[in-house]
Each structure stands twice: as structure tokens, then as C-alpha cells.
mmCIF file of C-alpha atoms in Angstrom:
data_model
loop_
_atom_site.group_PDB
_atom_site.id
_atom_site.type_symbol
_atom_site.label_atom_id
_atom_site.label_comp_id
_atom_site.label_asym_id
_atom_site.label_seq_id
_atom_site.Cartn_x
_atom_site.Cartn_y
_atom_site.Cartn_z
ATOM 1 C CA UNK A 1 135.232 103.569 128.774
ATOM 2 C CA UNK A 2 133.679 102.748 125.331
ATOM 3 C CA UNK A 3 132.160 99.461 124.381
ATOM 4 C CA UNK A 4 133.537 96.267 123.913
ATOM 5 C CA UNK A 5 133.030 95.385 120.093
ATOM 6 C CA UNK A 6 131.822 91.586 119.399
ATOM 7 C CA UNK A 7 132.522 89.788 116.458
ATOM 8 C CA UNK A 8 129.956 87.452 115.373
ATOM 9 C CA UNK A 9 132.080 85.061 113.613
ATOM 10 C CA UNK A 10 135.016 85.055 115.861
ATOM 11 C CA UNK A 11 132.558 84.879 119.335
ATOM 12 C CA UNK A 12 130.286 82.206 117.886
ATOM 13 C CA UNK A 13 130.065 79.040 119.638
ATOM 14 C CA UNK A 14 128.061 76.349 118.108
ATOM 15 C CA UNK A 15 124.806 74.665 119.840
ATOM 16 C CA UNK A 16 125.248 71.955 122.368
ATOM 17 C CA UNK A 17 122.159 70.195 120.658
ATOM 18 C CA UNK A 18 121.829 68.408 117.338
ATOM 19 C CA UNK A 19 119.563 68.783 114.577
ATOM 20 C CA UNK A 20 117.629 65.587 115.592
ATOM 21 C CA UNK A 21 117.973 66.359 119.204
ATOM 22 C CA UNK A 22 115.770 69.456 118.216
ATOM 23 C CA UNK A 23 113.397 67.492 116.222
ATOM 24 C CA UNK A 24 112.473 65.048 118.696
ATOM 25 C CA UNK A 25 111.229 68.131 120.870
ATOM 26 C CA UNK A 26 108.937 68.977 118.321
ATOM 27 C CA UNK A 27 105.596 66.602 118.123
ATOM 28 C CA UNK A 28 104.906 64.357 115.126
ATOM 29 C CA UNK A 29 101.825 65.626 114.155
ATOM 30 C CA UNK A 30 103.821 69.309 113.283
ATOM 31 C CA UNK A 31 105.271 67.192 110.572
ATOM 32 C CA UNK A 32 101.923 65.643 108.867
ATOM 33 C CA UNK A 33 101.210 67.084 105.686
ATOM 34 C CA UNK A 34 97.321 68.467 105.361
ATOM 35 C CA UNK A 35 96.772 69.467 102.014
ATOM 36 C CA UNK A 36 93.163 70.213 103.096
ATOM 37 C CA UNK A 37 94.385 72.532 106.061
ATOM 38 C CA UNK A 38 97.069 74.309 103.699
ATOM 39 C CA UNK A 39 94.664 75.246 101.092
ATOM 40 C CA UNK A 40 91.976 76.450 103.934
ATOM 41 C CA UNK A 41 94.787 79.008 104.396
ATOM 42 C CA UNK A 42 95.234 80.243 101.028
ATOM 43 C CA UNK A 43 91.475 80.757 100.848
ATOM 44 C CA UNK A 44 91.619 82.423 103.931
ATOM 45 C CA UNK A 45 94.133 84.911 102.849
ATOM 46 C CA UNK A 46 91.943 85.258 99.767
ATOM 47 C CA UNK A 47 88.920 86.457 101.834
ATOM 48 C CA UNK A 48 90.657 88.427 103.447
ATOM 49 C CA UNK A 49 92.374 90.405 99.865
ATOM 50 C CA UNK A 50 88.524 90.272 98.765
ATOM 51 C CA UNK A 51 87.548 91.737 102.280
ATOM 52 C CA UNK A 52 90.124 94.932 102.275
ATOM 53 C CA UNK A 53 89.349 95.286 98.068
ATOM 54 C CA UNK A 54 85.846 95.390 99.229
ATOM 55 C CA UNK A 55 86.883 98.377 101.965
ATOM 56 C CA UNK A 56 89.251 100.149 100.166
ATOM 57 C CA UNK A 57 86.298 100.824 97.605
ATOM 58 C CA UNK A 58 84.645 102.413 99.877
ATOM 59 C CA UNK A 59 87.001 104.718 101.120
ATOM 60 C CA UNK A 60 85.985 107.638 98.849
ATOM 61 C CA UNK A 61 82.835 107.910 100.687
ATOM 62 C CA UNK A 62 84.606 109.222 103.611
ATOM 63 C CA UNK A 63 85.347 112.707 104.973
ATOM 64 C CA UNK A 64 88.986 113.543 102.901
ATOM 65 C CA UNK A 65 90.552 114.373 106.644
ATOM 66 C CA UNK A 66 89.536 110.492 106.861
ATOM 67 C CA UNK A 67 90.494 109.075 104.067
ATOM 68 C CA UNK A 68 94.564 109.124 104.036
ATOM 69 C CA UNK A 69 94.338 107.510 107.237
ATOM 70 C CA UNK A 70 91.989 104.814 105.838
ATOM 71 C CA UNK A 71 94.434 104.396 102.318
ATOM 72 C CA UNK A 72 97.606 104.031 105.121
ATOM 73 C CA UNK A 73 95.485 101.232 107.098
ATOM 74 C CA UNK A 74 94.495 99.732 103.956
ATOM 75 C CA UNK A 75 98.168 98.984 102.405
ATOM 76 C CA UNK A 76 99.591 98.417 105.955
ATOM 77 C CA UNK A 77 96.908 95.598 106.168
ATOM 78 C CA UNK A 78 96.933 94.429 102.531
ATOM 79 C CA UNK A 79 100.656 94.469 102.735
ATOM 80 C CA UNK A 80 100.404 91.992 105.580
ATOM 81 C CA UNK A 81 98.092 89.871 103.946
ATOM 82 C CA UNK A 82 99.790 89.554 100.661
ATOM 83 C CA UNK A 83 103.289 89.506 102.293
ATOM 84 C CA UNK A 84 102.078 85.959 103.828
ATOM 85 C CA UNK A 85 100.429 84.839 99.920
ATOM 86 C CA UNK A 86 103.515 85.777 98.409
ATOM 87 C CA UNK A 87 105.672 83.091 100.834
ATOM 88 C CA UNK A 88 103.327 80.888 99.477
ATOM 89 C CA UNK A 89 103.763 81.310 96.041
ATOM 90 C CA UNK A 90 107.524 81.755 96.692
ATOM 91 C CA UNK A 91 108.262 78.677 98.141
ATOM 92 C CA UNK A 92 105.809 76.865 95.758
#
């Protein structure tokens, strides 16, 4: 017996809900702009580049066997960081 394929597009069956149906679940203060709020998260993400800059500098200073691991946790963290500043600027 092998599989049974499924087609996305022919086996789709549309939502029993409407858009506004699924807005009214949501509460109204997730739709209040904060400009104060959204910029307290840039600068967060900025402390947190400055932060991993301010590691990655020191990174030489550690035993070589040590420091490939600490260059792989660096750009796996800076990645994440700047991943989330780039939707930012993207969307800007």
C-alpha cells in the first residue's frame, strides 16, 4: 500500500469563519498603535547588536578549541537579532 497523495489546491476547503469574525476574537488594545512601545523595541534590538559586538570582540581571548564554537554562537545569535531589525526596516 503506498500513500495517498493530497493536493493542496484541489483538497482545500475554505474557513467557516470570516475575516471580522476573527478580529472580534482578538482584543482592541492589540490594535492601538504605541509609537513609544515600538521604538523601545528597536532600541532593544540595538542593545542587544551592541551587546554580541561587544562579545564577539572578545572572542580572541579565548582558548582556539573555544573560539569556533563562540564565532558559531555569535552569528546564530546576531543572525536572530538582526533577522527581527531587518522586518523592521523591511516593512518600514
Amino acid at each position: 500500500m503506498g500513500a495517498v497523495a493530497v493536493d493542496p489546491e484541489k483538497d482545500f476547503v475554505p474557513p467557516s469563519f470570516t475575516v471580522k469574525e476573527l478580529r472580534d476574537c482578538i482584543p482592541k488594545h492589540c490594535f492601538e498603535r504605541n509609537t513609544l512601545r515600538s521604538f523601545s523595541y528597536i532600541a532593544y534590538d540595538l542593545c542587544g547588536v551592541a551587546a554580541l559586538v561587544f562579545c564577539a570582540s572578545r572572542i580572541h581571548a579565548l582558548p582556539v578549541y573555544l573560539q569556533a564554537v563562540a564565532w558559531v554562537a555569535y552569528w546564530v545569535c546576531q543572525g536572530v537579532v538582526c533577522t527581527g531589525l531587518w522586518v523592521i526596516a523591511h516593512e518600514w
